[in-house]
Tab-separated table of C-alpha atoms and ligand atoms in Angstrom:
chain	number	residue	atom	x	y	z
A	1	UNK	CA	5.128	-6.549	-2.076
A	2	UNK	CA	6.526	-3.799	0.104
A	3	UNK	CA	4.965	-0.195	0.137
A	4	UNK	CA	6.249	2.541	2.046
A	5	UNK	CA	5.233	5.900	2.633
A	6	UNK	CA	7.335	8.849	3.467
A	7	UNK	CA	6.849	12.382	4.209
A	8	UNK	CA	6.780	15.263	7.014
A	9	UNK	CA	4.978	14.845	9.916
A	10	UNK	CA	1.399	15.842	9.310
A	11	UNK	CA	1.656	15.084	5.158
A	12	UNK	CA	-1.334	12.400	5.142
A	13	UNK	CA	0.707	9.356	5.332
A	14	UNK	CA	-1.480	7.432	8.087
A	15	UNK	CA	-5.006	8.857	6.165
A	16	UNK	CA	-3.734	7.446	2.802
A	17	UNK	CA	-2.213	3.859	4.206
A	18	UNK	CA	-5.843	3.296	5.957
A	19	UNK	CA	-7.337	4.372	2.407
A	20	UNK	CA	-5.086	2.128	0.555
A	21	UNK	CA	-5.886	-1.108	2.835
A	22	UNK	CA	-9.198	-0.907	2.575
A	23	UNK	CA	-9.148	-0.493	-1.055
A	24	UNK	CA	-6.950	-3.824	-1.645
A	25	UNK	CA	-8.496	-5.794	1.116
A	26	UNK	CA	-11.796	-5.259	-1.142
A	27	UNK	CA	-9.614	-6.523	-4.190
A	28	UNK	CA	-8.730	-9.525	-1.694
A	29	UNK	CA	-5.112	-8.973	-1.105
A	30	UNK	CA	-4.104	-9.649	2.359
A	31	UNK	CA	-2.089	-6.434	3.832
A	32	UNK	CA	-0.296	-5.783	6.660
A	33	UNK	CA	0.720	-2.197	8.104
A	34	UNK	CA	3.045	-0.985	10.466
A	35	UNK	CA	4.598	2.219	11.541
A	36	UNK	CA	7.997	2.829	12.224
A	37	UNK	CA	9.307	2.965	14.689
A	38	UNK	CA	6.965	0.241	16.168
A	39	UNK	CA	5.289	-2.683	14.825
A	40	UNK	CA	6.724	-5.370	17.469
A	41	UNK	CA	7.097	-5.223	21.217
A	42	UNK	CA	10.808	-4.305	21.058
A	43	UNK	CA	10.319	-1.884	18.374
A	44	UNK	CA	7.338	-0.320	20.359
A	45	UNK	CA	9.338	-0.134	23.560
A	46	UNK	CA	11.907	1.659	21.576
A	47	UNK	CA	9.478	3.989	20.203
A	48	UNK	CA	8.495	5.291	23.749
A	49	UNK	CA	12.088	6.234	24.088
A	50	UNK	CA	12.310	8.036	21.118
A	51	UNK	CA	9.317	9.931	21.335
A	52	UNK	CA	9.106	10.833	25.280
A	53	UNK	CA	9.539	14.445	25.396
A	54	UNK	CA	10.888	14.404	28.996
A	55	UNK	CA	14.526	12.618	27.830
A	56	UNK	CA	17.392	13.868	25.978
A	57	UNK	CA	18.746	11.965	23.327
A	58	UNK	CA	22.371	12.429	21.754
A	59	UNK	CA	21.952	12.296	17.678
A	60	UNK	CA	23.987	9.274	17.298
A	61	UNK	CA	22.204	7.527	19.948
A	62	UNK	CA	18.858	8.308	18.529
A	63	UNK	CA	19.942	7.254	15.021
A	64	UNK	CA	20.772	3.714	16.338
A	65	UNK	CA	17.663	3.519	18.344
A	66	UNK	CA	15.751	4.039	14.810
A	67	UNK	CA	17.435	1.682	13.532
A	68	UNK	CA	17.177	-1.086	16.177
A	69	UNK	CA	13.598	-1.129	16.035
A	70	UNK	CA	13.989	-1.310	12.273
A	71	UNK	CA	16.263	-4.376	12.442
A	72	UNK	CA	13.684	-5.900	14.662
A	73	UNK	CA	10.454	-5.165	12.686
A	74	UNK	CA	12.048	-6.395	9.295
A	75	UNK	CA	13.269	-9.398	10.913
A	76	UNK	CA	10.400	-10.077	13.022
A	77	UNK	CA	7.381	-9.366	10.797
A	78	UNK	CA	8.422	-8.090	7.430
A	79	UNK	CA	10.466	-10.490	6.384
A	80	UNK	CA	8.183	-13.463	7.271
A	81	UNK	CA	5.098	-11.952	5.657
A	82	UNK	CA	6.920	-11.013	2.487
A	83	UNK	CA	7.635	-14.695	2.218
A	84	UNK	CA	3.839	-15.503	2.330
A	85	UNK	CA	3.126	-12.996	-0.161
A	86	UNK	CA	1.473	-10.511	1.737
A	87	UNK	CA	1.578	-6.769	1.023
A	88	UNK	CA	3.360	-4.800	3.610
A	89	UNK	CA	2.535	-1.249	4.022
A	90	UNK	CA	5.044	0.747	6.492
A	91	UNK	CA	4.440	4.189	7.573
A	92	UNK	CA	8.012	5.425	7.594
A	93	UNK	CA	11.195	3.302	6.631
A	94	UNK	CA	14.732	3.873	6.462
A	95	UNK	CA	14.333	6.810	4.050
A	96	UNK	CA	13.124	8.716	7.323
A	97	UNK	CA	16.369	8.036	8.801
A	98	UNK	CA	18.187	9.566	5.740
A	99	UNK	CA	16.118	12.688	6.091
A	100	UNK	CA	15.821	13.078	9.987
A	101	UNK	CA	18.850	11.719	11.477
A	102	UNK	CA	21.130	12.786	8.115
A	103	UNK	CA	19.409	16.188	6.794
A	104	UNK	CA	17.825	17.089	9.890
A	105	UNK	CA	19.975	16.300	12.751
A	106	UNK	CA	23.276	16.189	10.834
A	107	UNK	CA	24.457	13.448	13.227
A	108	UNK	CA	26.733	11.546	10.793
A	109	UNK	CA	27.555	11.907	6.943
A	110	UNK	CA	24.621	10.677	4.822
A	111	UNK	CA	26.774	7.873	3.095
A	112	UNK	CA	27.548	6.443	6.578
A	113	UNK	CA	23.614	6.605	7.113
A	114	UNK	CA	23.369	4.809	3.990
A	115	UNK	CA	25.442	1.964	5.146
A	116	UNK	CA	23.565	1.620	9.157
A	117	UNK	CA	20.177	1.563	7.060
A	118	UNK	CA	21.827	-1.172	4.699
A	119	UNK	CA	22.369	-3.258	7.964
A	120	UNK	CA	18.805	-2.283	9.718
A	121	UNK	CA	16.803	-3.307	6.925
A	122	UNK	CA	18.466	-6.650	6.656
A	123	UNK	CA	19.148	-5.244	2.722
A	124	UNK	CA	15.394	-4.723	2.145
A	125	UNK	CA	14.360	-2.225	0.080
A	126	UNK	CA	10.775	-1.225	-0.938
A	127	UNK	CA	9.187	-2.089	-4.186
A	128	UNK	CA	7.543	1.425	-4.276
A	129	UNK	CA	7.903	4.440	-1.968
A	130	UNK	CA	4.909	7.043	-1.857
A	131	UNK	CA	6.245	10.415	-0.651
A	132	UNK	CA	3.389	12.847	0.219
A	133	UNK	CA	4.870	16.100	-0.396
A	134	UNK	CA	3.911	18.921	1.613
A	135	UNK	CA	5.453	22.203	2.674
A	136	UNK	CA	6.639	22.321	6.317
A	137	UNK	CA	4.230	25.426	6.800
A	138	UNK	CA	1.126	23.362	5.364
A	139	UNK	CA	1.918	20.505	7.403
A	140	UNK	CA	2.480	22.409	10.591
A	141	UNK	CA	-0.777	24.530	10.057
A	142	UNK	CA	-2.472	20.778	9.871
A	143	UNK	CA	-1.229	19.634	12.809
A	144	UNK	CA	-0.945	23.020	15.053
A	145	UNK	CA	-3.377	21.665	17.630
A	146	UNK	CA	-1.932	18.438	18.085
A	147	UNK	CA	0.338	17.816	21.159
A	148	UNK	CA	4.243	17.364	20.223
A	149	UNK	CA	6.079	14.468	20.666
A	150	UNK	CA	10.154	14.965	20.978
A	151	UNK	CA	10.921	14.703	17.480
A	152	UNK	CA	8.204	17.242	16.880
A	153	UNK	CA	9.638	19.799	19.353
A	154	UNK	CA	12.846	20.044	17.143
A	155	UNK	CA	11.823	23.259	15.441
A	156	UNK	CA	11.329	24.927	12.198
A	157	UNK	CA	14.734	25.053	10.653
A	158	UNK	CA	14.981	21.038	11.433
A	159	UNK	CA	12.072	20.326	9.428
A	160	UNK	CA	13.033	22.275	6.578
A	161	UNK	CA	16.294	20.454	6.490
A	162	UNK	CA	14.117	17.363	6.678
A	163	UNK	CA	11.880	18.604	4.020
A	164	UNK	CA	15.018	19.041	1.587
A	165	UNK	CA	16.384	15.899	2.839
A	166	UNK	CA	13.158	13.982	1.216
A	167	UNK	CA	13.024	16.130	-1.672
A	168	UNK	CA	16.726	15.337	-2.527
A	169	UNK	CA	15.909	11.280	-1.864
A	170	UNK	CA	12.934	11.893	-4.677
A	171	UNK	CA	15.319	13.229	-7.180
A	172	UNK	CA	17.897	10.343	-6.753
A	173	UNK	CA	15.647	7.589	-5.869
A	174	UNK	CA	13.617	5.708	-9.015
A	175	UNK	CA	11.485	3.964	-6.547
A	176	UNK	CA	10.114	7.275	-5.111
A	177	UNK	CA	6.293	8.393	-6.208
A	178	UNK	CA	6.090	11.939	-5.349
A	179	UNK	CA	2.368	12.788	-4.809
A	180	UNK	CA	1.472	16.635	-4.163
A	181	UNK	CA	-0.314	16.032	-0.819
A	182	UNK	CA	-1.939	19.614	-1.018
A	183	UNK	CA	-4.515	17.826	-2.886
A	184	UNK	CA	-7.438	16.589	-1.552
A	185	UNK	CA	-7.634	13.109	0.302
A	186	UNK	CA	-9.747	11.610	-2.207
A	187	UNK	CA	-7.659	12.758	-5.352
A	188	UNK	CA	-4.511	11.511	-3.395
A	189	UNK	CA	-5.895	7.963	-2.591
A	190	UNK	CA	-6.817	7.859	-6.133
A	191	UNK	CA	-3.013	8.330	-7.537
A	192	UNK	CA	-1.904	5.991	-4.990
A	193	UNK	CA	-4.194	3.380	-5.239
A	194	UNK	CA	-3.509	3.096	-9.458
A	195	UNK	CA	0.422	3.071	-8.780
A	196	UNK	CA	-0.288	0.108	-6.439
A	197	UNK	CA	-2.595	-1.917	-8.698
A	198	UNK	CA	-0.124	-1.371	-11.638
A	199	UNK	CA	3.079	-2.607	-9.657
A	200	UNK	CA	0.258	-5.287	-8.244
A	201	UNK	CA	-0.107	-6.936	-11.340
B	1	ADP	P1	0.770	11.651	9.044
B	1	ADP	O1	0.467	10.354	8.999
B	1	ADP	O2	1.523	11.824	7.954
B	1	ADP	O3	1.185	12.259	10.342
B	1	ADP	P2	-1.893	12.262	9.127
B	1	ADP	O4	-2.435	11.274	8.092
B	1	ADP	O5	-1.929	11.975	10.705
B	1	ADP	O6	-0.448	12.628	8.478
B	1	ADP	O7	-2.822	13.791	8.735
B	1	ADP	C1	-2.486	14.889	9.701
B	1	ADP	C2	-3.757	15.742	9.608
B	1	ADP	O8	-3.950	16.357	8.578
B	1	ADP	C3	-4.970	15.081	10.100
B	1	ADP	O9	-5.730	15.800	11.191
B	1	ADP	C4	-5.829	14.525	9.019
B	1	ADP	O10	-6.784	14.355	8.778
B	1	ADP	C5	-5.219	15.667	7.821
B	1	ADP	N1	-4.962	15.878	6.570
B	1	ADP	C6	-4.797	14.254	5.966
B	1	ADP	N2	-4.789	14.398	4.782
B	1	ADP	C7	-5.034	15.632	4.310
B	1	ADP	C8	-5.472	16.132	2.880
B	1	ADP	N3	-5.029	15.894	1.679
B	1	ADP	N4	-6.113	17.714	3.331
B	1	ADP	C9	-6.232	18.092	4.224
B	1	ADP	N5	-5.864	17.512	5.559
B	1	ADP	C10	-5.209	16.203	5.426
B	2	TYD	P1	4.937	9.168	14.073
B	2	TYD	O1	3.754	9.997	15.025
B	2	TYD	O2	4.913	7.879	14.082
B	2	TYD	O3	5.015	10.049	12.695
B	2	TYD	P2	3.864	11.288	12.248
B	2	TYD	O4	3.973	12.318	12.879
B	2	TYD	O5	4.427	11.222	10.616
B	2	TYD	O6	2.733	10.160	11.836
B	2	TYD	O7	6.404	9.516	14.805
B	2	TYD	C1	7.504	9.144	14.381
B	2	TYD	C2	8.587	10.343	14.352
B	2	TYD	O8	9.809	9.730	14.299
B	2	TYD	C3	8.296	11.550	13.557
B	2	TYD	O9	8.343	12.744	13.567
B	2	TYD	C4	9.647	10.928	12.099
B	2	TYD	C5	10.643	10.795	13.156
B	2	TYD	N1	11.547	9.310	12.405
B	2	TYD	C6	12.669	9.770	12.816
B	2	TYD	O10	13.381	10.856	12.965
B	2	TYD	N2	13.485	8.683	11.908
B	2	TYD	C7	13.025	7.347	11.566
B	2	TYD	O11	13.717	6.634	11.001
B	2	TYD	C8	11.732	7.266	11.721
B	2	TYD	C9	11.114	5.809	11.318
B	2	TYD	C10	10.896	8.125	11.866
């Protein structure tokens, strides 16, 4: 089973993923977590480039680098683990490319992003996608003391478009489970755990 977490920076994805992993482990499931971009040697090297605030990257190059990191992760880790019935949790997947490079950067039209996503994922789709919905204002408040990487330096109007992108996906993709991320950590965890267990049965 493949579970993905999506939402803008600071929406609580990492917090919720570690709680979910712990709970699934307690119930005897083997769980592997990867972050995107990342999770393999090649993908972590690409991550270093993508998040480095010292370098300028053209929007289409950026799109292709995120996609390259993803293709390697899927081929090297995700597909083999799914074959072994491991529960794979991804901290972001191709919906982030639609939201950030499609809606946020407006690099190329969304229908072309969809095609690149289908290639980069080797056709793999999540069984369930938890969308942690938080306004860009609340997310900025939560992360105001964190150091900003290259993507996080993209500005308020960029993050508003990314938010709109996730909102649009949440309406068109039935696999999206939208969670109000303004709630406290335990309340959010309980909803995520319940939805995951009902899918795992
Ligand atoms: P993400 O992985 O989506 O960037 P994090 O899990 O790192 O988000 O959370 C960003 C910040 O917000 C962290 O400081 C975290 O402790 C805090 N946080 C996470 N969930 C909540 C919540 N439900 N309410 C308040 N603060 C939260
Ligand atoms: P990361 O620190 O992992 O995210 P978060 O702040 O949510 O913990 O940084 C990844 C950054 O890359 C984040 O700003 C989202 C962005 N991103 C894209 O623009 N496109 C993508 O396809 C992916 C996977 C991430």
